[in-house]
Amino acid sequence: MKDKKVKNTLEKYRVPQIPNSLIDNTVGLAKRAFERTGIKYEMSFREILVGQIKYISPSLWVIQAALLFIILVFLLVSNSTHNAYQSVITTISVASPIIALVVIPELAKSFNHHVWEMESTCKFDLQKLLAIRLIIIGALDMFVITIMVVITSTFYELSFINISLYILVPFNMASSIYLYILRRIRGKAATIICLTVGIFMALGVGLLAVYSELYTLISTFIWMTMFIFSTVVLVYELIHMLKSLQEGEKLEWNLP
Amino acid sequence: MELTIDKLSKHYGDSIAVDTFSIVLQPGIYGLLGANGSGKTTLMRMICDILKSTSGEVKYNNTNIKKLGEDYRDILGYLPQHFGYYPDFKAYDFLMYFASLKGLPHFKAKEKSLELLEIVNLTEVKNKKIKSFSGGMKQRLGIAQAMLNDPKILILDEPTAGLDPKERVRFRNLISTFGKDRIIILSTHIVSDVEYIADEIIVMKSGQLLNKGNVTQITKSIEGFVWECTVPSKEVKYLNETYTVSNLKNVGDQVSLRIIADKKPCEGAVNTPPNLEDLYLYYFEEGPAL
Amino acid sequence: MGDKKLIKQIQQGNSDLLDVLIRKYYKDIYSFCFRKTVNSNIAADLTQEVFLKLVHYIHSYVHDGKFKNYLFTIARNVCIDYYRKNGDVIQFSEGLDAPANDENLTKVEQSEIVMQALNDLPDIQKDVVLLRFYHDMKVRDIAEITQTSLSTTKSRLKQGLDKLKKIISEEDVF
Ligand SMILES: Nc1ncnc2c1ncn2[C@@H]1O[C@H](COP(=O)(O)OP(=O)(O)OP(=O)(O)O)[C@@H](O)[C@H]1O
Ligand SMILES: [Mg+2]
């Protein structure tokens, strides 16, 4: 006898119909029992992170996308200029402090709109909230930077490593300065000062890049050292900022 | 459940906003009364652990709230005196945003937000931008925000500011039904907001705890200081300048006055039982900000 | 909606989806319990118990892609508990669906023969056969539910089947 035949035979054994009332009864009982149990659901970090993405200001995505578009246009147009190399270096140097700038209004918004008091008393307090915002925007920045690096290293004779360094070093330095300003200066002024400093920095780095020989003169080793140094400074500033959020007093950025 | 405030002080340079304030709170509704600048907001911020005290501590069930951290915030609801919102937020978004920060799972967050919008009478405008709201509507939204996580400790800093009389009544009903098994502290200048719903009144002056107790207990402290008299209208000006007048009404060409004074203010004045309004005026002579 | 999403939302407090989840699996669990007890009243009771147990555990349930296994593990344990309390006797409460004509007669007869044959199997073999043929489960999942190794499960399935074949082929109604 084959298994198939057994299966067919077994199928002859049917179970009597259950009245729907019995099912309803069980469902009712179960629901009542369920409502007596407390919810113990704990959100995972991933859930919290994903949940916050939709609360990042829509303008940030728009600005970042517009920036990326402009940068790409500049990078591609550079190809036809007589000094393509210099043009590319200038573009990426000017771009990086500006990309870093996008995060600032987002970090300051809790204070600018006076929402921080409520946010600070939530389970995931201001410190965690800003850390999450930083992670989201940081990931976005890295995405933009990656695109820049990939495009540049494909279309121009520049090594992947060098391009990354040329972008990341000013990015780190600019970010550290912005965070320092946010930490030191209170109120709406902080955002405005950051914006001003950012633009001047972009101009400064831009001017520097006009003498693009400087970039190649400095050895990759020194660039690497600068990168490590600027990363350390940035991490220091980040930790400092997040710590300062924990102490209520220092939050008084924007007294009513 | 017990919230202990132990010799809590806050100094700003030379000025003292809260001065060695101590009190033990059991479940119940507490009305925190005090004139402008008496330190109510400063005290509440320290209870919420968003302002560092200069000295002293706040304990929940005998553990310092700083140590409890997230667990404390999980049972805390706070409505600040001045609060804002992100400009692109609609009423429903606002609540969903805070629900997410309070760790409510998505389904629960939706359920609770809609329920609270109904309670504070904002269901019809739940998809309108907060920008377009009146002051009272914003205030109600703020109250809903504080209640999202079903807090065991609810701290409301002037929750009735900007509410019209009808909404005030709604608010009082809401708080008195919500109040079971929780510690609710609400600050106000408006005596009638707390007179009937608070289990206990806490009177604060210059950062210090002046008096506490239920309405009968604390009004007893000024028994014999409240007078009623009826005088010709020409005498009113003098009495008003000399004494604190808590009420005044015209009776024909005479005027009936309610005066708070240590001694009999005028001929024919008789003592009457004090109410909370009288007490407030007695302590804060400049008169309440109505 | 998949089980994963259903359960996640239930864990977040959505009791309407508990309704959906129970109805989705009710017949499955009920027929398992029925074939274990051959009594529709007892089966209904046990099914109810299974779902009440599920409610009790649901907040700590971690989804690993096999909710059905989890539910059947509960069901099997509930049945085992029932026999532990009530002894190993099967109480026949009723005949299977009442017949009206000749064709039905053979059907009922066939059904009763299979039922009898299954009941003659030792419980450990019966469980494996039930899960394999009526609930379409893979041997690996059955091993997980019965908390035995893959090879043991395989040999139980084989032994059970051999016995069944023997019993059934002695009858001539098929
Ligand atoms: N950040 C600060 N720096 C300096 N002084 C402050 C600060 N915050 C509050 N104060 C002072 O502390 C005192 C108490 O202020 P607080 O805001 O707590 O009073 P309040 O009772 O809430 O008043 P109101 O009824 O007006 O809300 C006031 O004298 C105020 O000026
Ligand atoms: Mg105040």
mmCIF file of N, CA, C and O in Angstrom, chain A residues 88-125:
data_model
loop_
_atom_site.group_PDB
_atom_site.id
_atom_site.type_symbol
_atom_site.label_atom_id
_atom_site.label_comp_id
_atom_site.label_asym_id
_atom_site.label_seq_id
_atom_site.Cartn_x
_atom_site.Cartn_y
_atom_site.Cartn_z
ATOM 1 N N VAL A 88 36.769 69.961 -9.522
ATOM 2 C CA VAL A 88 36.197 68.893 -8.703
ATOM 3 C C VAL A 88 36.559 69.075 -7.243
ATOM 4 O O VAL A 88 35.707 69.000 -6.349
ATOM 5 N N ILE A 89 37.832 69.361 -7.009
ATOM 6 C CA ILE A 89 38.280 69.547 -5.626
ATOM 7 C C ILE A 89 37.508 70.686 -4.970
ATOM 8 O O ILE A 89 37.047 70.572 -3.825
ATOM 9 N N THR A 90 37.355 71.780 -5.725
ATOM 10 C CA THR A 90 36.624 72.920 -5.167
ATOM 11 C C THR A 90 35.190 72.516 -4.817
ATOM 12 O O THR A 90 34.698 72.814 -3.730
ATOM 13 N N THR A 91 34.550 71.828 -5.739
ATOM 14 C CA THR A 91 33.160 71.434 -5.494
ATOM 15 C C THR A 91 33.026 70.593 -4.230
ATOM 16 O O THR A 91 32.213 70.907 -3.352
ATOM 17 N N ILE A 92 33.830 69.560 -4.113
ATOM 18 C CA ILE A 92 33.637 68.688 -2.953
ATOM 19 C C ILE A 92 34.053 69.376 -1.658
ATOM 20 O O ILE A 92 33.458 69.146 -0.612
ATOM 21 N N SER A 93 35.024 70.285 -1.733
ATOM 22 C CA SER A 93 35.434 70.969 -0.505
ATOM 23 C C SER A 93 34.366 71.939 -0.034
ATOM 24 O O SER A 93 34.120 72.057 1.165
ATOM 25 N N VAL A 94 33.771 72.642 -0.980
ATOM 26 C CA VAL A 94 32.721 73.589 -0.594
ATOM 27 C C VAL A 94 31.493 72.820 -0.109
ATOM 28 O O VAL A 94 30.817 73.225 0.836
ATOM 29 N N ALA A 95 31.245 71.694 -0.755
ATOM 30 C CA ALA A 95 30.022 70.948 -0.439
ATOM 31 C C ALA A 95 30.033 70.373 0.970
ATOM 32 O O ALA A 95 29.004 70.410 1.655
ATOM 33 N N SER A 96 31.195 69.880 1.431
ATOM 34 C CA SER A 96 31.131 69.120 2.680
ATOM 35 C C SER A 96 30.713 69.926 3.914
ATOM 36 O O SER A 96 29.896 69.428 4.691
ATOM 37 N N PRO A 97 31.217 71.166 4.134
ATOM 38 C CA PRO A 97 30.683 71.883 5.303
ATOM 39 C C PRO A 97 29.194 72.184 5.169
ATOM 40 O O PRO A 97 28.483 72.272 6.176
ATOM 41 N N ILE A 98 28.745 72.297 3.924
ATOM 42 C CA ILE A 98 27.319 72.607 3.745
ATOM 43 C C ILE A 98 26.457 71.379 4.023
ATOM 44 O O ILE A 98 25.401 71.467 4.648
ATOM 45 N N ILE A 99 26.941 70.214 3.598
ATOM 46 C CA ILE A 99 26.191 68.986 3.918
ATOM 47 C C ILE A 99 26.092 68.809 5.428
ATOM 48 O O ILE A 99 25.039 68.449 5.957
ATOM 49 N N ALA A 100 27.195 69.126 6.105
ATOM 50 C CA ALA A 100 27.204 68.970 7.559
ATOM 51 C C ALA A 100 26.243 69.936 8.232
ATOM 52 O O ALA A 100 25.741 69.682 9.327
ATOM 53 N N LEU A 101 25.973 71.038 7.551
ATOM 54 C CA LEU A 101 25.131 72.084 8.123
ATOM 55 C C LEU A 101 23.663 71.665 8.247
ATOM 56 O O LEU A 101 22.945 72.138 9.124
ATOM 57 N N VAL A 102 23.259 70.760 7.369
ATOM 58 C CA VAL A 102 21.836 70.398 7.295
ATOM 59 C C VAL A 102 21.296 69.852 8.617
ATOM 60 O O VAL A 102 20.133 70.043 8.944
ATOM 61 N N VAL A 103 22.162 69.238 9.393
ATOM 62 C CA VAL A 103 21.710 68.614 10.636
ATOM 63 C C VAL A 103 21.353 69.653 11.713
ATOM 64 O O VAL A 103 20.553 69.384 12.604
ATOM 65 N N ILE A 104 21.937 70.850 11.592
ATOM 66 C CA ILE A 104 21.846 71.805 12.699
ATOM 67 C C ILE A 104 20.410 72.230 13.056
ATOM 68 O O ILE A 104 20.009 72.103 14.215
ATOM 69 N N PRO A 105 19.617 72.692 12.092
ATOM 70 C CA PRO A 105 18.255 73.092 12.466
ATOM 71 C C PRO A 105 17.485 71.932 13.094
ATOM 72 O O PRO A 105 16.675 72.126 13.999
ATOM 73 N N GLU A 106 17.781 70.730 12.661
ATOM 74 C CA GLU A 106 17.086 69.555 13.170
ATOM 75 C C GLU A 106 17.463 69.292 14.638
ATOM 76 O O GLU A 106 16.626 68.867 15.428
ATOM 77 N N LEU A 107 18.743 69.545 14.961
ATOM 78 C CA LEU A 107 19.166 69.342 16.350
ATOM 79 C C LEU A 107 18.633 70.447 17.242
ATOM 80 O O LEU A 107 18.340 70.234 18.409
ATOM 81 N N ALA A 108 18.525 71.643 16.674
ATOM 82 C CA ALA A 108 18.135 72.787 17.502
ATOM 83 C C ALA A 108 16.621 72.935 17.595
ATOM 84 O O ALA A 108 16.131 73.729 18.387
ATOM 85 N N LYS A 109 15.898 72.159 16.804
ATOM 86 C CA LYS A 109 14.466 72.459 16.697
ATOM 87 C C LYS A 109 13.688 72.249 17.994
ATOM 88 O O LYS A 109 12.724 72.956 18.254
ATOM 89 N N SER A 110 14.129 71.299 18.813
ATOM 90 C CA SER A 110 13.446 71.093 20.084
ATOM 91 C C SER A 110 13.469 72.365 20.922
ATOM 92 O O SER A 110 12.530 72.652 21.650
ATOM 93 N N PHE A 111 14.571 73.109 20.793
ATOM 94 C CA PHE A 111 14.704 74.330 21.580
ATOM 95 C C PHE A 111 14.059 75.507 20.865
ATOM 96 O O PHE A 111 13.384 76.316 21.474
ATOM 97 N N ASN A 112 14.272 75.557 19.555
ATOM 98 C CA ASN A 112 13.701 76.670 18.806
ATOM 99 C C ASN A 112 12.179 76.702 18.885
ATOM 100 O O ASN A 112 11.575 77.759 18.872
ATOM 101 N N HIS A 113 11.578 75.529 18.985
ATOM 102 C CA HIS A 113 10.116 75.495 19.053
ATOM 103 C C HIS A 113 9.612 75.224 20.461
ATOM 104 O O HIS A 113 8.438 74.971 20.667
ATOM 105 N N HIS A 114 10.525 75.213 21.392
ATOM 106 C CA HIS A 114 10.193 74.989 22.797
ATOM 107 C C HIS A 114 9.379 73.723 23.034
ATOM 108 O O HIS A 114 8.298 73.739 23.638
ATOM 109 N N VAL A 115 9.897 72.644 22.535
ATOM 110 C CA VAL A 115 9.254 71.354 22.746
ATOM 111 C C VAL A 115 10.081 70.522 23.735
ATOM 112 O O VAL A 115 9.640 69.512 24.239
ATOM 113 N N TRP A 116 11.303 71.011 24.005
ATOM 114 C CA TRP A 116 12.248 70.181 24.767
ATOM 115 C C TRP A 116 11.767 69.807 26.149
ATOM 116 O O TRP A 116 12.081 68.735 26.645
ATOM 117 N N GLU A 117 10.988 70.686 26.783
ATOM 118 C CA GLU A 117 10.558 70.375 28.154
ATOM 119 C C GLU A 117 9.702 69.118 28.168
ATOM 120 O O GLU A 117 9.866 68.253 29.027
ATOM 121 N N MET A 118 8.799 69.029 27.202
ATOM 122 C CA MET A 118 7.953 67.836 27.130
ATOM 123 C C MET A 118 8.780 66.620 26.712
ATOM 124 O O MET A 118 8.625 65.536 27.254
ATOM 125 N N GLU A 119 9.642 66.837 25.741
ATOM 126 C CA GLU A 119 10.457 65.712 25.269
ATOM 127 C C GLU A 119 11.354 65.156 26.379
ATOM 128 O O GLU A 119 11.556 63.952 26.482
ATOM 129 N N SER A 120 11.856 66.057 27.216
ATOM 130 C CA SER A 120 12.770 65.613 28.274
ATOM 131 C C SER A 120 12.093 64.727 29.297
ATOM 132 O O SER A 120 12.754 63.945 29.971
ATOM 133 N N THR A 121 10.767 64.867 29.445
ATOM 134 C CA THR A 121 10.100 64.066 30.470
ATOM 135 C C THR A 121 9.524 62.770 29.903
ATOM 136 O O THR A 121 8.841 62.043 30.604
ATOM 137 N N CYS A 122 9.780 62.492 28.620
ATOM 138 C CA CYS A 122 9.292 61.241 28.047
ATOM 139 C C CYS A 122 10.247 60.103 28.365
ATOM 140 O O CYS A 122 11.410 60.333 28.681
ATOM 141 N N LYS A 123 9.741 58.898 28.229
ATOM 142 C CA LYS A 123 10.554 57.718 28.508
ATOM 143 C C LYS A 123 11.863 57.760 27.710
ATOM 144 O O LYS A 123 12.943 57.592 28.257
ATOM 145 N N PHE A 124 11.734 58.003 26.405
ATOM 146 C CA PHE A 124 12.946 58.196 25.611
ATOM 147 C C PHE A 124 13.213 59.686 25.621
ATOM 148 O O PHE A 124 12.609 60.436 24.872
ATOM 149 N N ASP A 125 14.100 60.114 26.505
ATOM 150 C CA ASP A 125 14.241 61.539 26.758
ATOM 151 C C ASP A 125 15.006 62.241 25.641
ATOM 152 O O ASP A 125 15.366 61.646 24.631
#
